[in-house]
Structure formats: structure tokens, C-alpha cells
Amino acid sequence: MESYPPGGRRVSRPDSATPCTNCGELVGRGYPDCVICAERIDGLWWADWQALLAEENIAAGTDQEGVLARRVLSDEVGRHPWTCTDWALWLLRCGRCGGQLGSGDSGCMACAAADQARWAWDFQALGDAMTPNEHALRLAVAGLRAPHRHRRTIVTGWRLILPFLFVGELPTAAAAQKIRGHILAGRYPELARAPSIAAMAYLPDLPWRRNGAVENTAKETAS
């Protein structure tokens, strides 16, 4: 058995972020509510799950698929691609709150445990089984599937960067912090028009902030 087989690499990703023909936002920003955005993003996960179904000679939508999903979650970490772990969670319902397993009610401890367990793959995988971009992509998708379990600012940030994560970009810690600051400042429309993560992070300062900076510099000089 290959230990920690990589996930999300059976489908080629686009070279650049482009508008969705359904919602009009960059592809991925309407995830998971927009049908086209969901189809494009989930396609990375579905390709791996479809391969597992073929390997097990199981048809999608059958009771056997549900049995397979439960087996995937009970198998040792690293036996299946991380995409298959996520897909198994998406297929199953939580026995406690009734929501999608790992994405149910914010106070559901069973969902919290299932969500926490999935991340063992990321931290235990060796070598190039998972790139930083793939981890960020997985994190954003999981968060957008359960926005009620996270702070609004964090969810907004995931929504903004998902189209760029999809094409292979990755924010630095400094860029992520700057984007969060812009979100808190109410600059979502400007962020949504930016053509890249770097462009979002380094939006031009607002006029009042530039003036404020000048005034502060003058006061410091005078003192």
C-alpha cells in the first residue's frame, strides 16, 4: 500500500482565475451554493472518489457507497487520499445533529470530532503527498461547507481567496493578515475585484488613511 497517496491531482487546474458562467464571480467564490463553482471545485475531490469506487467495484449512489464511506473514515490515517476522507464525510450524516458529518451544528461535538480527525492526514503526511496550496485549498473548502462553525471574517477570507487557491496561488502569512485587515475595514468590493491574492493584500490605502498617516508623521516630527 502506498502511504499517504496524494489527493486532488487527477484533474488539471486552470492557469488563471476566470468568471463563473453561472454566478458571475470568479470560479470558486460562489462555492458551495453556485452549481458551477461547486462542480469545478469538487471535481478535484470527485476524481479521487470515483477512482476508489472503480477500484472497489461500487456504483455511486448505492448503499455500498455509504458502507465504503464509513470504512474510509475508520481506516488508518494515510490509507486513502485526503480527498476521499473529505468525500466520505460529505456523504455521511451525523448521528447526533443530522447534518453533514463534520459540518453540522456549531455545537455538535460529534461533528467537531469528525472535523478535527480529518486534519491528521495533513500533519502526518510525508514528503510531497500534500503541498501547502493543497492544504490551504482543503481548509477553505471545509470552512465554506460549514460557515456557521467559523468567524465571519475567516469565512469571508476563504471565499475571497478560493478562486486563487484553485489555480495554485498561496497567500503568505503577511498577505493573509493584510487581507483580513481589508475585510475588517469593509473593503470587500475592492478585494473581490482584485486579480490575485497579492493584489488583494496590497490594495492602495484609502485617502483618509493616507491623510491620517501624513498627520501622524507631522505630529511625530513636531514632537
Short mmCIF file of C-alpha atoms in Angstrom, two decimals:
data_model
loop_
_atom_site.label_atom_id
_atom_site.label_comp_id
_atom_site.label_asym_id
_atom_site.label_seq_id
_atom_site.Cartn_x
_atom_site.Cartn_y
_atom_site.Cartn_z
CA MET A 1 0.00 0.00 0.00
CA GLU A 2 1.24 3.47 -0.86
CA SER A 3 1.38 5.51 2.32
CA TYR A 4 -0.45 8.84 2.15
CA PRO A 5 -1.38 8.79 -1.54
CA PRO A 6 -1.76 12.40 -2.74
CA GLY A 7 -5.17 13.84 -3.49
CA GLY A 8 -6.67 16.33 -5.90
CA ARG A 9 -4.19 15.73 -8.70
CA ARG A 10 -6.22 13.68 -11.19
CA VAL A 11 -7.80 16.80 -12.67
CA SER A 12 -5.73 19.61 -14.17
CA ARG A 13 -6.34 23.03 -12.71
CA PRO A 14 -6.85 26.20 -14.76
CA ASP A 15 -3.95 28.59 -15.27
CA SER A 16 -5.86 31.64 -14.11
CA ALA A 17 -9.00 32.62 -12.23
CA THR A 18 -11.91 33.30 -14.58
CA PRO A 19 -15.55 34.38 -14.06
CA CYS A 20 -18.12 31.68 -13.45
CA THR A 21 -20.73 31.44 -16.20
CA ASN A 22 -23.42 30.93 -13.58
CA CYS A 23 -22.84 33.32 -10.66
CA GLY A 24 -20.54 35.82 -12.38
CA GLU A 25 -17.95 35.72 -9.57
CA LEU A 26 -14.52 34.20 -10.09
CA VAL A 27 -14.87 30.41 -10.23
CA GLY A 28 -14.95 29.11 -6.67
CA ARG A 29 -16.17 32.27 -4.97
CA GLY A 30 -19.77 31.07 -5.13
CA TYR A 31 -18.86 27.75 -3.51
CA PRO A 32 -20.76 25.68 -2.46
CA ASP A 33 -24.07 27.37 -3.37
CA CYS A 34 -23.29 28.02 -7.03
CA VAL A 35 -23.73 24.83 -9.05
CA ILE A 36 -20.88 25.57 -11.47
CA CYS A 37 -18.46 26.72 -8.78
CA ALA A 38 -19.22 23.60 -6.74
CA GLU A 39 -18.83 21.34 -9.77
CA ARG A 40 -15.42 22.80 -10.67
CA ILE A 41 -14.01 22.79 -7.14
CA ASP A 42 -15.49 19.46 -6.07
CA GLY A 43 -14.19 17.91 -9.27
CA LEU A 44 -10.76 17.63 -7.65
CA TRP A 45 -12.28 15.53 -4.85
CA TRP A 46 -14.71 13.59 -7.04
CA ALA A 47 -11.99 12.29 -9.37
CA ASP A 48 -10.26 10.54 -6.47
CA TRP A 49 -13.50 9.22 -5.01
CA GLN A 50 -14.60 7.96 -8.42
CA ALA A 51 -11.30 6.10 -8.78
CA LEU A 52 -11.84 4.48 -5.37
CA LEU A 53 -15.37 3.45 -6.37
CA ALA A 54 -14.00 1.84 -9.53
CA GLU A 55 -11.29 0.06 -7.55
CA GLU A 56 -13.91 -1.33 -5.17
CA ASN A 57 -16.39 -2.04 -7.99
CA ILE A 58 -19.06 0.08 -6.28
CA ALA A 59 -21.60 2.31 -8.01
CA ALA A 60 -22.16 5.88 -6.83
CA GLY A 61 -25.42 6.48 -5.01
CA THR A 62 -25.79 2.92 -3.70
CA ASP A 63 -25.89 1.64 -0.13
CA GLN A 64 -22.47 0.12 -0.74
CA GLU A 65 -21.08 3.60 -1.31
CA GLY A 66 -22.21 4.58 2.17
CA VAL A 67 -20.56 1.48 3.60
CA LEU A 68 -17.36 2.42 1.78
CA ALA A 69 -17.52 5.96 3.18
CA ARG A 70 -17.73 4.63 6.73
CA ARG A 71 -14.83 2.27 6.06
CA VAL A 72 -12.67 5.06 4.69
CA LEU A 73 -13.20 7.05 7.88
CA SER A 74 -12.43 4.06 10.07
CA ASP A 75 -9.26 3.05 8.19
CA GLU A 76 -5.88 4.14 9.46
CA VAL A 77 -4.80 7.66 8.55
CA GLY A 78 -2.89 7.71 5.29
CA ARG A 79 -4.50 4.72 3.61
CA HIS A 80 -6.64 6.88 1.31
CA PRO A 81 -6.12 10.30 -0.29
CA TRP A 82 -7.29 13.22 1.83
CA THR A 83 -9.87 13.97 -0.86
CA CYS A 84 -11.50 10.60 -0.22
CA THR A 85 -11.63 11.28 3.51
CA ASP A 86 -13.43 14.55 2.80
CA TRP A 87 -15.81 12.96 0.31
CA ALA A 88 -16.69 10.26 2.82
CA LEU A 89 -17.57 12.98 5.35
CA TRP A 90 -19.71 14.76 2.75
CA LEU A 91 -21.66 11.57 2.06
CA LEU A 92 -22.48 10.72 5.65
CA ARG A 93 -24.91 12.33 8.07
CA CYS A 94 -24.08 12.98 11.69
CA GLY A 95 -25.95 10.63 14.01
CA ARG A 96 -26.25 13.35 16.64
CA CYS A 97 -27.28 16.56 14.82
CA GLY A 98 -28.34 15.14 11.44
CA GLY A 99 -26.12 17.48 9.47
CA GLN A 100 -23.33 16.59 7.07
CA LEU A 101 -20.73 14.79 9.18
CA GLY A 102 -18.07 17.24 10.28
CA SER A 103 -20.08 20.23 9.07
CA GLY A 104 -23.21 20.05 11.23
CA ASP A 105 -24.46 22.25 14.06
CA SER A 106 -21.84 24.53 15.56
CA GLY A 107 -22.35 22.99 18.99
CA CYS A 108 -22.30 19.37 17.83
CA MET A 109 -19.39 17.56 19.45
CA ALA A 110 -19.64 14.61 17.05
CA CYS A 111 -19.16 16.91 14.08
CA ALA A 112 -16.34 18.72 15.84
CA ALA A 113 -14.57 15.40 16.46
CA ALA A 114 -15.04 14.28 12.84
CA ASP A 115 -13.75 17.58 11.53
CA GLN A 116 -10.73 17.53 13.83
CA ALA A 117 -9.88 13.94 12.89
CA ARG A 118 -9.60 14.76 9.18
CA TRP A 119 -6.61 17.05 9.71
CA ALA A 120 -4.39 14.24 11.00
CA TRP A 121 -3.72 13.43 7.31
CA ASP A 122 -2.23 16.89 6.67
CA PHE A 123 0.09 16.83 9.66
CA GLN A 124 1.26 13.23 9.34
CA ALA A 125 1.74 13.03 5.56
CA LEU A 126 5.33 12.67 4.40
CA GLY A 127 7.25 14.16 1.50
CA ASP A 128 5.27 15.73 -1.29
CA ALA A 129 1.98 13.96 -0.53
CA MET A 130 0.39 17.33 0.19
CA THR A 131 1.56 20.77 -0.88
CA PRO A 132 0.88 23.93 1.17
CA ASN A 133 -1.54 25.01 -1.55
CA GLU A 134 -3.48 21.75 -1.27
CA HIS A 135 -3.72 22.13 2.50
CA ALA A 136 -4.99 25.70 2.13
CA LEU A 137 -7.47 24.59 -0.54
CA ARG A 138 -8.76 21.82 1.71
CA LEU A 139 -9.06 24.20 4.65
CA ALA A 140 -11.00 26.78 2.64
CA VAL A 141 -13.41 24.24 1.18
CA ALA A 142 -14.08 22.64 4.56
CA GLY A 143 -14.71 26.07 6.05
CA LEU A 144 -17.08 27.17 3.30
CA ARG A 145 -19.06 23.96 3.73
CA ALA A 146 -19.57 24.83 7.41
CA PRO A 147 -19.54 28.65 7.61
CA HIS A 148 -21.64 28.58 10.78
CA ARG A 149 -18.73 26.93 12.60
CA HIS A 150 -16.29 29.79 11.97
CA ARG A 151 -15.97 33.55 12.40
CA ARG A 152 -17.48 35.59 9.59
CA THR A 153 -14.18 37.33 8.84
CA ILE A 154 -12.42 33.98 8.37
CA VAL A 155 -15.18 32.66 6.10
CA THR A 156 -15.08 35.82 4.00
CA GLY A 157 -11.34 35.44 3.62
CA TRP A 158 -11.70 31.85 2.43
CA ARG A 159 -14.37 32.90 -0.05
CA LEU A 160 -12.17 35.63 -1.46
CA ILE A 161 -9.04 33.53 -1.92
CA LEU A 162 -10.60 30.23 -3.04
CA PRO A 163 -10.56 31.14 -6.77
CA PHE A 164 -6.82 31.79 -6.50
CA LEU A 165 -6.09 28.71 -4.40
CA PHE A 166 -7.87 26.74 -7.13
CA VAL A 167 -5.34 27.94 -9.73
CA GLY A 168 -2.35 27.25 -7.49
CA GLU A 169 -1.71 30.50 -5.61
CA LEU A 170 -0.94 30.60 -1.90
CA PRO A 171 -1.02 33.60 0.43
CA THR A 172 1.92 34.36 2.67
CA ALA A 173 1.19 34.92 6.35
CA ALA A 174 1.72 38.65 5.82
CA ALA A 175 -0.65 38.73 2.84
CA ALA A 176 -3.33 36.83 4.76
CA GLN A 177 -3.06 39.33 7.61
CA LYS A 178 -3.38 42.29 5.25
CA ILE A 179 -6.41 40.77 3.53
CA ARG A 180 -8.05 40.22 6.91
CA GLY A 181 -7.42 43.87 7.74
CA HIS A 182 -9.06 44.98 4.50
CA ILE A 183 -12.06 42.76 5.24
CA LEU A 184 -12.44 44.31 8.68
CA ALA A 185 -12.23 47.75 7.05
CA GLY A 186 -15.24 46.89 4.86
CA ARG A 187 -13.31 46.76 1.59
CA TYR A 188 -14.88 43.56 0.24
CA PRO A 189 -15.94 45.09 -3.13
CA GLU A 190 -12.36 46.18 -3.83
CA LEU A 191 -10.99 42.82 -2.73
CA ALA A 192 -13.44 40.99 -4.98
CA ARG A 193 -12.21 42.96 -8.00
CA ALA A 194 -8.53 42.15 -7.36
CA PRO A 195 -6.91 39.82 -9.93
CA SER A 196 -4.70 37.93 -7.48
CA ILE A 197 -4.01 37.26 -3.82
CA ALA A 198 -1.09 39.73 -3.91
CA ALA A 199 -3.34 42.41 -5.39
CA MET A 200 -5.88 41.83 -2.60
CA ALA A 201 -3.20 42.08 0.07
CA TYR A 202 -1.70 45.28 -1.26
CA LEU A 203 -4.73 47.37 -2.09
CA PRO A 204 -3.91 51.09 -2.25
CA ASP A 205 -4.54 52.84 1.03
CA LEU A 206 -7.81 54.72 1.30
CA PRO A 207 -7.47 58.53 1.08
CA TRP A 208 -8.43 59.06 4.69
CA ARG A 209 -5.77 56.58 5.78
CA ARG A 210 -3.11 58.31 3.69
CA ASN A 211 -4.09 61.69 5.17
CA GLY A 212 -4.07 60.21 8.64
CA ALA A 213 -0.60 58.81 8.09
CA VAL A 214 0.63 62.26 6.95
CA GLU A 215 -0.90 63.92 10.00
CA ASN A 216 0.63 61.37 12.37
CA THR A 217 4.05 61.80 10.75
CA ALA A 218 3.79 65.61 11.14
CA LYS A 219 2.88 65.28 14.82
CA GLU A 220 5.77 62.92 15.45
CA THR A 221 8.16 65.32 13.66
CA ALA A 222 6.89 68.31 15.67
CA SER A 223 7.34 66.49 18.93
#
